[in-house]
Amino acid sequence: MRKIILLAAVCLLLLSGCGENPVNAKFDGEINAFCENVSAIGARIDAIQVDAEESSIRYATSDLLSYLDELEVEFMKFSNIDFPEEFDYLEELAQEAGQYMTEAAASYHKAYEDGYHREMEEYARENYSRACKRIQVILALLRGEDIGNSE
């Protein structure tokens, strides 16, 4: 889950030197809002405390699932951002990120809500990682970085 905070930090760096073009300003604002919202959700996820009591575990699980649902909403908003023309090629990658996060959130619910299902949790984690990786690639490309060695 710490990937979320890293994504947010990268987002803030991305937007530090943007121009005055109104289309770009809107885009920058949407990217900035995504980064800030994801960072806040990531911080709440990292702050979840769990002890050995069953009620604590249920409460923590409920919180985690709620935060993952919030992440899904943010990723779906991101997937619907209208990228400036020079970055249109990234829109499909943004849509994939949203789809992977949707699958991750749904799978985490399946993994935790009716007992614990390890295989479903692993599947959820893989989708979560795929969503985050796509966001990382998008942000790197928006910064003009070479991603030739990215996985």
mmCIF file of C-alpha atoms in Angstrom:
data_model
loop_
_atom_site.group_PDB
_atom_site.id
_atom_site.type_symbol
_atom_site.label_atom_id
_atom_site.label_comp_id
_atom_site.label_asym_id
_atom_site.label_seq_id
_atom_site.Cartn_x
_atom_site.Cartn_y
_atom_site.Cartn_z
ATOM 1 C CA MET A 1 0.000 0.000 0.000
ATOM 2 C CA ARG A 2 2.985 2.284 0.356
ATOM 3 C CA LYS A 3 3.019 2.530 -3.446
ATOM 4 C CA ILE A 4 0.116 4.951 -3.122
ATOM 5 C CA ILE A 5 2.143 7.479 -1.124
ATOM 6 C CA LEU A 6 5.030 7.166 -3.573
ATOM 7 C CA LEU A 7 2.633 7.817 -6.453
ATOM 8 C CA ALA A 8 1.366 10.935 -4.740
ATOM 9 C CA ALA A 9 4.866 12.288 -4.162
ATOM 10 C CA VAL A 10 5.703 11.725 -7.827
ATOM 11 C CA CYS A 11 2.509 13.520 -8.846
ATOM 12 C CA LEU A 12 3.389 16.600 -6.876
ATOM 13 C CA LEU A 13 6.829 16.758 -8.483
ATOM 14 C CA LEU A 14 5.265 16.378 -11.909
ATOM 15 C CA LEU A 15 3.172 19.500 -11.604
ATOM 16 C CA SER A 16 5.720 21.866 -10.157
ATOM 17 C CA GLY A 17 6.608 23.628 -13.438
ATOM 18 C CA CYS A 18 3.518 23.639 -15.609
ATOM 19 C CA GLY A 19 2.467 26.354 -18.040
ATOM 20 C CA GLU A 20 -0.497 28.683 -18.146
ATOM 21 C CA ASN A 21 -2.440 27.012 -20.986
ATOM 22 C CA PRO A 22 -6.065 26.592 -19.747
ATOM 23 C CA VAL A 23 -6.337 23.049 -21.118
ATOM 24 C CA ASN A 24 -3.076 22.090 -19.450
ATOM 25 C CA ALA A 25 -4.095 23.894 -16.260
ATOM 26 C CA LYS A 26 -7.304 21.830 -16.082
ATOM 27 C CA PHE A 27 -5.353 18.647 -16.750
ATOM 28 C CA ASP A 28 -2.728 19.588 -14.162
ATOM 29 C CA GLY A 29 -5.474 20.281 -11.636
ATOM 30 C CA GLU A 30 -7.076 16.888 -12.253
ATOM 31 C CA ILE A 31 -3.727 15.103 -11.911
ATOM 32 C CA ASN A 32 -2.961 17.099 -8.769
ATOM 33 C CA ALA A 33 -6.350 16.267 -7.237
ATOM 34 C CA PHE A 34 -5.825 12.574 -8.009
ATOM 35 C CA CYS A 35 -2.400 12.628 -6.379
ATOM 36 C CA GLU A 36 -3.588 14.468 -3.284
ATOM 37 C CA ASN A 37 -6.617 12.221 -2.830
ATOM 38 C CA VAL A 38 -4.629 9.035 -3.358
ATOM 39 C CA SER A 39 -1.978 10.247 -0.923
ATOM 40 C CA ALA A 40 -4.587 10.930 1.745
ATOM 41 C CA ILE A 41 -6.169 7.507 1.259
ATOM 42 C CA GLY A 42 -2.744 5.857 1.358
ATOM 43 C CA ALA A 43 -1.943 7.591 4.633
ATOM 44 C CA ARG A 44 -5.205 6.324 6.141
ATOM 45 C CA ILE A 45 -4.427 2.795 4.949
ATOM 46 C CA ASP A 46 -0.957 2.955 6.473
ATOM 47 C CA ALA A 47 -2.457 4.195 9.758
ATOM 48 C CA ILE A 48 -4.707 1.159 10.218
ATOM 49 C CA GLN A 49 -3.907 -0.499 13.532
ATOM 50 C CA VAL A 50 -4.670 -4.167 14.153
ATOM 51 C CA ASP A 51 -4.281 -6.153 17.337
ATOM 52 C CA ALA A 52 -5.106 -9.786 18.059
ATOM 53 C CA GLU A 53 -8.707 -9.162 19.115
ATOM 54 C CA GLU A 54 -11.292 -10.335 16.615
ATOM 55 C CA SER A 55 -13.234 -7.062 16.832
ATOM 56 C CA SER A 56 -10.064 -5.125 16.004
ATOM 57 C CA ILE A 57 -9.429 -7.319 12.990
ATOM 58 C CA ARG A 58 -13.007 -6.847 11.741
ATOM 59 C CA TYR A 59 -12.783 -3.079 12.239
ATOM 60 C CA ALA A 60 -9.405 -2.889 10.455
ATOM 61 C CA THR A 61 -10.679 -5.047 7.594
ATOM 62 C CA SER A 62 -13.755 -2.869 7.227
ATOM 63 C CA ASP A 63 -11.592 0.258 7.154
ATOM 64 C CA LEU A 64 -9.214 -1.243 4.604
ATOM 65 C CA LEU A 65 -12.039 -2.279 2.290
ATOM 66 C CA SER A 66 -13.630 1.147 2.591
ATOM 67 C CA TYR A 67 -10.339 2.860 1.703
ATOM 68 C CA LEU A 68 -9.831 0.503 -1.236
ATOM 69 C CA ASP A 69 -13.291 1.478 -2.475
ATOM 70 C CA GLU A 70 -12.227 5.123 -2.251
ATOM 71 C CA LEU A 71 -9.076 4.303 -4.221
ATOM 72 C CA GLU A 72 -11.200 2.647 -6.862
ATOM 73 C CA VAL A 73 -13.261 5.824 -7.222
ATOM 74 C CA GLU A 74 -10.113 7.945 -7.556
ATOM 75 C CA PHE A 75 -8.585 5.596 -10.126
ATOM 76 C CA MET A 76 -11.813 5.595 -12.125
ATOM 77 C CA LYS A 77 -11.854 9.404 -12.093
ATOM 78 C CA PHE A 78 -8.243 9.307 -13.289
ATOM 79 C CA SER A 79 -9.184 6.883 -16.061
ATOM 80 C CA ASN A 80 -11.725 9.418 -17.344
ATOM 81 C CA ILE A 81 -9.374 12.401 -17.466
ATOM 82 C CA ASP A 82 -9.163 13.946 -20.915
ATOM 83 C CA PHE A 83 -5.417 14.057 -21.534
ATOM 84 C CA PRO A 84 -3.994 16.903 -23.628
ATOM 85 C CA GLU A 85 -3.549 15.978 -27.285
ATOM 86 C CA GLU A 86 0.185 15.315 -26.968
ATOM 87 C CA PHE A 87 -0.574 12.708 -24.277
ATOM 88 C CA ASP A 88 -3.661 11.092 -25.824
ATOM 89 C CA TYR A 89 -1.734 7.846 -26.149
ATOM 90 C CA LEU A 90 -1.778 7.543 -22.338
ATOM 91 C CA GLU A 91 -5.574 7.476 -22.019
ATOM 92 C CA GLU A 92 -5.823 3.742 -22.684
ATOM 93 C CA LEU A 93 -3.191 3.075 -20.009
ATOM 94 C CA ALA A 94 -5.180 5.251 -17.583
ATOM 95 C CA GLN A 95 -8.313 3.254 -18.362
ATOM 96 C CA GLU A 96 -6.422 0.022 -17.707
ATOM 97 C CA ALA A 97 -5.287 1.398 -14.343
ATOM 98 C CA GLY A 98 -8.897 2.104 -13.425
ATOM 99 C CA GLN A 99 -10.009 -1.351 -14.497
ATOM 100 C CA TYR A 100 -7.229 -3.051 -12.543
ATOM 101 C CA MET A 101 -8.071 -1.049 -9.413
ATOM 102 C CA THR A 102 -11.752 -1.942 -9.797
ATOM 103 C CA GLU A 103 -10.806 -5.616 -9.989
ATOM 104 C CA ALA A 104 -8.430 -5.238 -7.047
ATOM 105 C CA ALA A 105 -11.064 -3.632 -4.808
ATOM 106 C CA ALA A 106 -13.671 -6.254 -5.708
ATOM 107 C CA SER A 107 -11.188 -9.061 -5.149
ATOM 108 C CA TYR A 108 -10.084 -7.704 -1.777
ATOM 109 C CA HIS A 109 -13.744 -7.707 -0.751
ATOM 110 C CA LYS A 110 -14.044 -11.338 -1.833
ATOM 111 C CA ALA A 111 -10.804 -12.206 -0.033
ATOM 112 C CA TYR A 112 -11.862 -10.755 3.338
ATOM 113 C CA GLU A 113 -15.632 -10.513 3.646
ATOM 114 C CA ASP A 114 -16.550 -14.193 3.881
ATOM 115 C CA GLY A 115 -13.624 -15.536 5.843
ATOM 116 C CA TYR A 116 -10.095 -15.244 4.552
ATOM 117 C CA HIS A 117 -9.214 -16.447 1.052
ATOM 118 C CA ARG A 118 -5.470 -16.307 0.463
ATOM 119 C CA GLU A 119 -5.608 -16.956 -3.288
ATOM 120 C CA MET A 120 -8.137 -14.172 -3.790
ATOM 121 C CA GLU A 121 -5.976 -11.814 -1.743
ATOM 122 C CA GLU A 122 -2.980 -12.630 -3.968
ATOM 123 C CA TYR A 123 -5.104 -12.015 -7.059
ATOM 124 C CA ALA A 124 -6.278 -8.699 -5.596
ATOM 125 C CA ARG A 125 -2.716 -7.680 -4.757
ATOM 126 C CA GLU A 126 -1.579 -8.443 -8.320
ATOM 127 C CA ASN A 127 -4.355 -6.268 -9.778
ATOM 128 C CA TYR A 128 -3.524 -3.507 -7.297
ATOM 129 C CA SER A 129 0.131 -3.670 -8.381
ATOM 130 C CA ARG A 130 -0.833 -3.542 -12.046
ATOM 131 C CA ALA A 131 -2.987 -0.463 -11.455
ATOM 132 C CA CYS A 132 -0.209 1.312 -9.562
ATOM 133 C CA LYS A 133 2.410 0.371 -12.156
ATOM 134 C CA ARG A 134 0.321 1.917 -14.920
ATOM 135 C CA ILE A 135 -0.013 5.133 -12.953
ATOM 136 C CA GLN A 136 3.755 5.163 -12.366
ATOM 137 C CA VAL A 137 4.391 4.730 -16.109
ATOM 138 C CA ILE A 138 1.915 7.477 -16.997
ATOM 139 C CA LEU A 139 3.489 9.887 -14.532
ATOM 140 C CA ALA A 140 6.992 9.052 -15.736
ATOM 141 C CA LEU A 141 5.973 9.689 -19.343
ATOM 142 C CA LEU A 142 4.289 12.959 -18.403
ATOM 143 C CA ARG A 143 7.591 13.998 -16.822
ATOM 144 C CA GLY A 144 9.406 13.057 -20.015
ATOM 145 C CA GLU A 145 11.315 10.155 -18.479
ATOM 146 C CA ASP A 146 12.602 7.218 -20.506
ATOM 147 C CA ILE A 147 10.743 4.112 -19.376
ATOM 148 C CA GLY A 148 12.556 1.706 -21.679
ATOM 149 C CA ASN A 149 13.620 -0.474 -18.739
ATOM 150 C CA SER A 150 10.252 -0.477 -16.950
ATOM 151 C CA GLU A 151 8.544 -3.771 -16.281
#
